[in-house]
mmCIF file of C-alpha atoms and ligand atoms in Angstrom:
data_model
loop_
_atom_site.group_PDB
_atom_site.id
_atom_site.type_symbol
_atom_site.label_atom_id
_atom_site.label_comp_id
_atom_site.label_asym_id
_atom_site.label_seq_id
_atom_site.Cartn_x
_atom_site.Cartn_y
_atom_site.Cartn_z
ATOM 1 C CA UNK G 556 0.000 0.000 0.000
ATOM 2 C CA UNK G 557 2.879 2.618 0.616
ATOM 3 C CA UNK G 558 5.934 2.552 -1.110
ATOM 4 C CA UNK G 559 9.474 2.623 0.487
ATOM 5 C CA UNK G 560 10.054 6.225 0.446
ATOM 6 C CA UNK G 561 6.798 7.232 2.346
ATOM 7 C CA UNK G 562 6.990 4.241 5.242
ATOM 8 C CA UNK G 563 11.084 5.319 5.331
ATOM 9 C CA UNK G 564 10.080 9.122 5.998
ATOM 10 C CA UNK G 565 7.596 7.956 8.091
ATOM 11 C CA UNK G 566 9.713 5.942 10.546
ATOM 12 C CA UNK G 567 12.308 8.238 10.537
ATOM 13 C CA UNK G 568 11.004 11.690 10.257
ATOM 14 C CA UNK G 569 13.409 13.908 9.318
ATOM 15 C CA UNK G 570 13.204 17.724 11.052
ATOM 16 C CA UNK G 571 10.376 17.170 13.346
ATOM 17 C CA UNK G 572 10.712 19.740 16.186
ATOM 18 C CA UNK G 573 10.045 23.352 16.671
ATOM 19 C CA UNK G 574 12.762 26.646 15.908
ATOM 20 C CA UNK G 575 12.682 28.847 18.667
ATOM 21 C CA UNK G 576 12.167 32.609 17.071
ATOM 22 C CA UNK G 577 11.184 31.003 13.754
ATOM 23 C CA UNK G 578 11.327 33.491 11.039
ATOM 24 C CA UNK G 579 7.530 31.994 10.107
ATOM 25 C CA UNK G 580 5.135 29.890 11.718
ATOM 26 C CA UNK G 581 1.939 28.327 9.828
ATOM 27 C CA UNK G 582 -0.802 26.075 11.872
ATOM 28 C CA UNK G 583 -2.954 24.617 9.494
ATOM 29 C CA UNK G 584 -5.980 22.125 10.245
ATOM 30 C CA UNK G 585 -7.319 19.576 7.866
ATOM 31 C CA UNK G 586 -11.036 19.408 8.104
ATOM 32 C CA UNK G 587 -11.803 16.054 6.625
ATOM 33 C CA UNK G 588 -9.442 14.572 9.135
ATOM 34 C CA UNK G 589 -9.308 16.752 11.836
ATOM 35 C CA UNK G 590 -5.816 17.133 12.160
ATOM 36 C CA UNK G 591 -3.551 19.584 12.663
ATOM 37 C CA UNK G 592 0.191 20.446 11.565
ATOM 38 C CA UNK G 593 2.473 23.505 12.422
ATOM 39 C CA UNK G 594 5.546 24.289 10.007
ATOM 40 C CA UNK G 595 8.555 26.377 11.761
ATOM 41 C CA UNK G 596 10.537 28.301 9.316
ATOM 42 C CA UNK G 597 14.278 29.679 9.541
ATOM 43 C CA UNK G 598 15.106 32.252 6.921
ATOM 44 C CA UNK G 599 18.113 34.271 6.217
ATOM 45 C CA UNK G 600 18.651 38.001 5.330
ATOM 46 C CA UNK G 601 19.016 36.942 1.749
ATOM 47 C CA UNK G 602 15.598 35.167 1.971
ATOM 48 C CA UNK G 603 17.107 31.697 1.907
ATOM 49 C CA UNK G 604 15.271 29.124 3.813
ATOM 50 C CA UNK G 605 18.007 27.658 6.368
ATOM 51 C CA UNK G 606 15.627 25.592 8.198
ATOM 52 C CA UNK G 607 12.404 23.982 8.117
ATOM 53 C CA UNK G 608 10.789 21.686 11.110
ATOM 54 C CA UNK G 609 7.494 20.748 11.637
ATOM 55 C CA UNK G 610 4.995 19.145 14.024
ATOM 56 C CA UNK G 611 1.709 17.215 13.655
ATOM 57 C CA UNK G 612 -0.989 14.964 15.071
ATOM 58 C CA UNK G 613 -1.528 13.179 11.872
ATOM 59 C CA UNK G 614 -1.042 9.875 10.621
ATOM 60 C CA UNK G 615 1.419 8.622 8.325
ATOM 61 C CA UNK G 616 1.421 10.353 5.088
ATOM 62 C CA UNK G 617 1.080 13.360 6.238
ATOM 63 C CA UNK G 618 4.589 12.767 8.739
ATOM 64 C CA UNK G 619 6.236 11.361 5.486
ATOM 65 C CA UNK G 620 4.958 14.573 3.181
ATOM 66 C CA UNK G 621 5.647 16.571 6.208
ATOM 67 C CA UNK G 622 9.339 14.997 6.328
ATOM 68 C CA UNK G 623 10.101 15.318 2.896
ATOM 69 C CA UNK G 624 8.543 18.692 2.264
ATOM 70 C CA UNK G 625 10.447 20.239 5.034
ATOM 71 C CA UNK G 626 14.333 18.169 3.098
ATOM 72 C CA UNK G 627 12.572 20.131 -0.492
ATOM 73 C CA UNK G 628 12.353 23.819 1.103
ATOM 74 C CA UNK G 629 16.048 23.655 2.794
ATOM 75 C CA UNK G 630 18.252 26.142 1.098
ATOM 76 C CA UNK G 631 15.514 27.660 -0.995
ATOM 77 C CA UNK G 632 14.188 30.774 -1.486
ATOM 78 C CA UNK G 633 10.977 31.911 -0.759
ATOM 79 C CA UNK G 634 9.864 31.859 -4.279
ATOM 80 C CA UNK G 635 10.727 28.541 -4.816
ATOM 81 C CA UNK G 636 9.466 27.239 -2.062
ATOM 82 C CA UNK G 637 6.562 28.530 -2.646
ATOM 83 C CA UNK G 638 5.930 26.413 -6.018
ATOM 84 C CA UNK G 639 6.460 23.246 -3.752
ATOM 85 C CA UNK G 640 3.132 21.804 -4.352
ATOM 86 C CA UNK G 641 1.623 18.779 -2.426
ATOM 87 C CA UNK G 642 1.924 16.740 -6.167
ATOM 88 C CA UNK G 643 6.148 18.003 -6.352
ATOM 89 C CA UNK G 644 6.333 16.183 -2.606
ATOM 90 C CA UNK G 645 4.140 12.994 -3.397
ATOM 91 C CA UNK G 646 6.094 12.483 -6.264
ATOM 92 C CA UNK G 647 9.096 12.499 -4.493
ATOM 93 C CA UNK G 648 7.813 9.872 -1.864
ATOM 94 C CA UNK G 649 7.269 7.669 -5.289
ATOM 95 C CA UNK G 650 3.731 8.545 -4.631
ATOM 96 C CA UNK G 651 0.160 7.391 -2.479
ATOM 97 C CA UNK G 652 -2.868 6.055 -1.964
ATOM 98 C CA UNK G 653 -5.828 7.925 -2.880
ATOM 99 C CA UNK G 654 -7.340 8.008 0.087
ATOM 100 C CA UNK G 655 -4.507 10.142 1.768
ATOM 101 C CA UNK G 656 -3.616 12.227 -0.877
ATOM 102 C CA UNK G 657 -5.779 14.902 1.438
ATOM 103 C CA UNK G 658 -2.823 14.384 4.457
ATOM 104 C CA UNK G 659 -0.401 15.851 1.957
ATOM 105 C CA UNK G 660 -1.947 19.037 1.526
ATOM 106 C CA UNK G 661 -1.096 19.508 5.222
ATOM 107 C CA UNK G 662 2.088 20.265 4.710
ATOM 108 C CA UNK G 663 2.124 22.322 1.334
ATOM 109 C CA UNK G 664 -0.522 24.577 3.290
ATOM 110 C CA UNK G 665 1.693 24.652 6.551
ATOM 111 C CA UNK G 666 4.956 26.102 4.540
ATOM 112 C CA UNK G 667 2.435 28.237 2.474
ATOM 113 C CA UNK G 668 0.999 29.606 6.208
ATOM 114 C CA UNK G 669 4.647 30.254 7.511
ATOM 115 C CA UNK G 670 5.865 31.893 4.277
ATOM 116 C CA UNK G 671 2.711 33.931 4.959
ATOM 117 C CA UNK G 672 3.783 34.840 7.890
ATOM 118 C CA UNK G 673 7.569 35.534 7.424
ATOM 119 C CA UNK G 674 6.004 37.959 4.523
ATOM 120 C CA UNK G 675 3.864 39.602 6.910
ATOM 121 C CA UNK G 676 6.977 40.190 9.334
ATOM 122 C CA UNK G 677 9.040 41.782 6.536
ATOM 123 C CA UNK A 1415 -8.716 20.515 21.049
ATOM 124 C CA UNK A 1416 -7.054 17.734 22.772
ATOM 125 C CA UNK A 1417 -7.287 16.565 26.498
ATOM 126 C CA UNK A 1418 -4.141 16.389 28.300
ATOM 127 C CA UNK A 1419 -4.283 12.531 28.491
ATOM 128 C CA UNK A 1420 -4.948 12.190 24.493
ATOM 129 C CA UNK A 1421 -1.584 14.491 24.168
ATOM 130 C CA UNK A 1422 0.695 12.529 26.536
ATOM 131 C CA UNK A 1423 -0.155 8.904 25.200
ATOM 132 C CA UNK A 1424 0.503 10.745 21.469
ATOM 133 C CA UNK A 1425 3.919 12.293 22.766
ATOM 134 C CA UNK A 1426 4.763 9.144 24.634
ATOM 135 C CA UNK A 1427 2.638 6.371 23.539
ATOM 136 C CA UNK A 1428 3.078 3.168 25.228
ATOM 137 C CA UNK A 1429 3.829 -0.563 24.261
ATOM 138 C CA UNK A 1430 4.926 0.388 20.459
ATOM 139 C CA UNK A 1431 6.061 -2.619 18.798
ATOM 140 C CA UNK A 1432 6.260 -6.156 18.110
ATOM 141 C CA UNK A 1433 5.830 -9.321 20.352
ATOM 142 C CA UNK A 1434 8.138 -12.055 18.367
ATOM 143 C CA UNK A 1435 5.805 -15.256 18.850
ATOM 144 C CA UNK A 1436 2.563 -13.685 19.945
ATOM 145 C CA UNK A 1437 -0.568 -15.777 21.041
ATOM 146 C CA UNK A 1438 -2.568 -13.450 18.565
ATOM 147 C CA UNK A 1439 -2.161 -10.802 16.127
ATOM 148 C CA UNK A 1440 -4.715 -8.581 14.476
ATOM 149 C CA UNK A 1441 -4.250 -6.259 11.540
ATOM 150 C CA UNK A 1442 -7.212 -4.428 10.622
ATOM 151 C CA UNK A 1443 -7.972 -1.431 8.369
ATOM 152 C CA UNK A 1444 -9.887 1.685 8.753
ATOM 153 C CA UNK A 1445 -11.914 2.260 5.702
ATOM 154 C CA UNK A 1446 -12.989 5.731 6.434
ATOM 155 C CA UNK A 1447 -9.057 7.362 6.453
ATOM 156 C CA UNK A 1448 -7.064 4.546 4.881
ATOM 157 C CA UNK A 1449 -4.972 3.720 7.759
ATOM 158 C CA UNK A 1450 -3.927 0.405 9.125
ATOM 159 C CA UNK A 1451 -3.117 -1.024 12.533
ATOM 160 C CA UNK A 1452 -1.855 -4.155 14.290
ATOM 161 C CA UNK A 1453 -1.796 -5.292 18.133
ATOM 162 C CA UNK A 1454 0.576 -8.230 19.289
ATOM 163 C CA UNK A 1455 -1.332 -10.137 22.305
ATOM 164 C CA UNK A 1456 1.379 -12.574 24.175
ATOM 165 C CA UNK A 1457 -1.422 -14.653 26.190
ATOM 166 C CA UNK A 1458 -0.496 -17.351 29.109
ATOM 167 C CA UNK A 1459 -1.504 -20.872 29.885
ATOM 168 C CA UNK A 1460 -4.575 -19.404 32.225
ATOM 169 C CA UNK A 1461 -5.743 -16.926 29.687
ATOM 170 C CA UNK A 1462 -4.524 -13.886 31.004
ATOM 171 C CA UNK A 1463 -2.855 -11.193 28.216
ATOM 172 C CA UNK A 1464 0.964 -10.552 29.881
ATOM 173 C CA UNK A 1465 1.489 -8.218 27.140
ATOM 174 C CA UNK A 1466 0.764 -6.086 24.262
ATOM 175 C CA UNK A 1467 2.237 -4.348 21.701
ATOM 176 C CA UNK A 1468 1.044 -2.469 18.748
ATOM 177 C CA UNK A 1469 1.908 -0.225 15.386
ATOM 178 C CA UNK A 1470 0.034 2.163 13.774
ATOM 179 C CA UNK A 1471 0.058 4.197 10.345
ATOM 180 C CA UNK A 1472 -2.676 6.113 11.812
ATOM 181 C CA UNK A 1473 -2.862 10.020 13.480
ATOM 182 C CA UNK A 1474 -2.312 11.339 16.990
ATOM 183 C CA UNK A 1475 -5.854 10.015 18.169
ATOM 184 C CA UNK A 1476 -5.222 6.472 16.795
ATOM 185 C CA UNK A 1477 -1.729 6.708 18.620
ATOM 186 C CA UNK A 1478 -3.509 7.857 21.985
ATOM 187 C CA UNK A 1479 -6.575 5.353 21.748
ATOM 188 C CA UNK A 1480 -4.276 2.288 21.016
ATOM 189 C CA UNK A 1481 -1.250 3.334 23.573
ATOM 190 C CA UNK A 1482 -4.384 3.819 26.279
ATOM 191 C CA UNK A 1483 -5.695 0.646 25.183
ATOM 192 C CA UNK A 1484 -2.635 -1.865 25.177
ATOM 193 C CA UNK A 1485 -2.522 -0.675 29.232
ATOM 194 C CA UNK A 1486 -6.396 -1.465 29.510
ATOM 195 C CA UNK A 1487 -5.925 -5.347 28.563
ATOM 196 C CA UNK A 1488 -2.983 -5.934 29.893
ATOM 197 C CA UNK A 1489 -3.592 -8.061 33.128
ATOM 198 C CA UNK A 1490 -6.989 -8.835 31.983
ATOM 199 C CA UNK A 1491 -8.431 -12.220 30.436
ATOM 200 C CA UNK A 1492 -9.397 -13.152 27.161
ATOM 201 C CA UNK A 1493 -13.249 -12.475 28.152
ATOM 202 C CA UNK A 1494 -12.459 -9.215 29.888
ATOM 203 C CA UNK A 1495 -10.714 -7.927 26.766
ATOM 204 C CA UNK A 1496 -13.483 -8.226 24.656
ATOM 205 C CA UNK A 1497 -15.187 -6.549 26.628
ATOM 206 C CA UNK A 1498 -13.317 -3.510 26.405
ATOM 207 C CA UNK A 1499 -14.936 -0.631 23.994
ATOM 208 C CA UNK A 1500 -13.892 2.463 22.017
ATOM 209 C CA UNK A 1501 -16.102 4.250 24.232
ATOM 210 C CA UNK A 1502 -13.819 2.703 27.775
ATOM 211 C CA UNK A 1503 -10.659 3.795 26.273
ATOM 212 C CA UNK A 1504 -11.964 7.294 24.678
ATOM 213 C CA UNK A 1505 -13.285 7.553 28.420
ATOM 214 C CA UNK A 1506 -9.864 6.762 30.143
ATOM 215 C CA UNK A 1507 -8.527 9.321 27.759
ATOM 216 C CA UNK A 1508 -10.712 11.872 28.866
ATOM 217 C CA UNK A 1509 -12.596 12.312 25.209
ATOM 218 C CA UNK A 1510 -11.991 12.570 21.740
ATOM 219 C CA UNK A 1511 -13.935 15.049 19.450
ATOM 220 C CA UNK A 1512 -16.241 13.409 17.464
ATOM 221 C CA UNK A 1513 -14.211 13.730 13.887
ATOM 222 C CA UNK A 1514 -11.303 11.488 15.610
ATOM 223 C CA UNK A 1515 -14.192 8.786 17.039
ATOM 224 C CA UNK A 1516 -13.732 6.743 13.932
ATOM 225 C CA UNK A 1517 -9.796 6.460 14.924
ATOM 226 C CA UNK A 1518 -10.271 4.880 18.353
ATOM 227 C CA UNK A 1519 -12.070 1.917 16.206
ATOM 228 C CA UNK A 1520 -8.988 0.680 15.199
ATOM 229 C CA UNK A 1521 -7.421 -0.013 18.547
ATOM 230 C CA UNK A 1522 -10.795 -2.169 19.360
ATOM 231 C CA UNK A 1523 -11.004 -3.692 16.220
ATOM 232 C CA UNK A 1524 -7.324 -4.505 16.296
ATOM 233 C CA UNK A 1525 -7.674 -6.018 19.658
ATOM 234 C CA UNK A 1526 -10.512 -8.287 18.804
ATOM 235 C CA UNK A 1527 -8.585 -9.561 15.897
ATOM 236 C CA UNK A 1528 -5.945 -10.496 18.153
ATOM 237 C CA UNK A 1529 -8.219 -12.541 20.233
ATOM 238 C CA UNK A 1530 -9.752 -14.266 17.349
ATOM 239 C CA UNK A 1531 -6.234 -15.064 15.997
ATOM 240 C CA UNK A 1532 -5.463 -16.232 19.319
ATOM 241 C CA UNK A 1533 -8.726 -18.399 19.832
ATOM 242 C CA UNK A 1534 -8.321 -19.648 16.134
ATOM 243 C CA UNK A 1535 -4.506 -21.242 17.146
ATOM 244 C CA UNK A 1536 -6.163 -22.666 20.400
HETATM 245 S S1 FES J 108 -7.418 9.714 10.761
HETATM 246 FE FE1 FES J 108 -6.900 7.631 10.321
HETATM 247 S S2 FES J 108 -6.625 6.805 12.283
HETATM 248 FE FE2 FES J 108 -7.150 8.838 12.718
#
């Protein structure tokens, strides 16, 4: 049912955690599911993303999109990281089920919620 | 959102695992969110469950319902395991909002399929 990549990033999560004085912060809820995920964002005076870590109460897929969204937006820019769609990250996992293609939205709406909020800061 | 309880058996959920050898094991499926789970019973001659150990694709709540529940059975006998509800463990966890009700299924359904497995070898 889930390929390699997704149970790998799932049992070993990279960058879960939170950055203290995080540059950006997004909470985002998922209403079909009910859970929640928050996306902590480090970024540098050039607008390069130095760090990304996240937290969630969800299940699986969304730690594994979660995991390898936050390894895609290291040492980006804002821009780019802002073209990280859910798709770009599934893709990358080798791909998943239907029925939790919702989870991975999680995440691209978490990083879109902290950029949001960096952009409001600046 | 979350009681205290539901948050520390997510943070810290107990009895994650396998049992190598276990009297009964139960994988079962939750069709509403796609995600799986499966409970290791290790039962002794006198029908009383020394241990239990499960694993979980599922979200926070699933994590919380299962880790509460693995502590409910533990000590008990087959008969007073099946007794055991959603509704017992979603009380011992002081609640569960009612989109996450569906998620505390799988801990009781995984736990019966344990028992059957385990009646079924015996
Ligand atoms: S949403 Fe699938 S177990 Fe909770």
């Amino acid at each position: 049912m889930y390929s390699e990549k997704v149970m790998d990033h799932f049992q070993n999560p990279r960058n879960v955690g939170e950055i203290e004085n995080a540059s950006g912060v997004g909470t985002v809820g998922n209403a079909k599911c009910g859970d929640i995920m928050r996306m902590y964002l480090d970024i540098d005076n050039d607008g390069i993303i130095q760090d990304c870590k996240f937290k969630t109460f969800g299940c699986g897929a969304a730690v594994a999109t979660s995991s390898m969204a936050t390894e895609l937006v290291k040492g980006k820019t804002v821009q780019e990281a802002l073209e990280i769609t859910n798709k770009a990250v599934m893709e990358a996992l080798d791909g998943l089920p239907p029925v939790k293609v919702h989870c991975s939205l999680l995440a691209e709406e978490a990083i879109h919620a902290a950029l949001w909020d960096y952009a409001q800061k600046h």
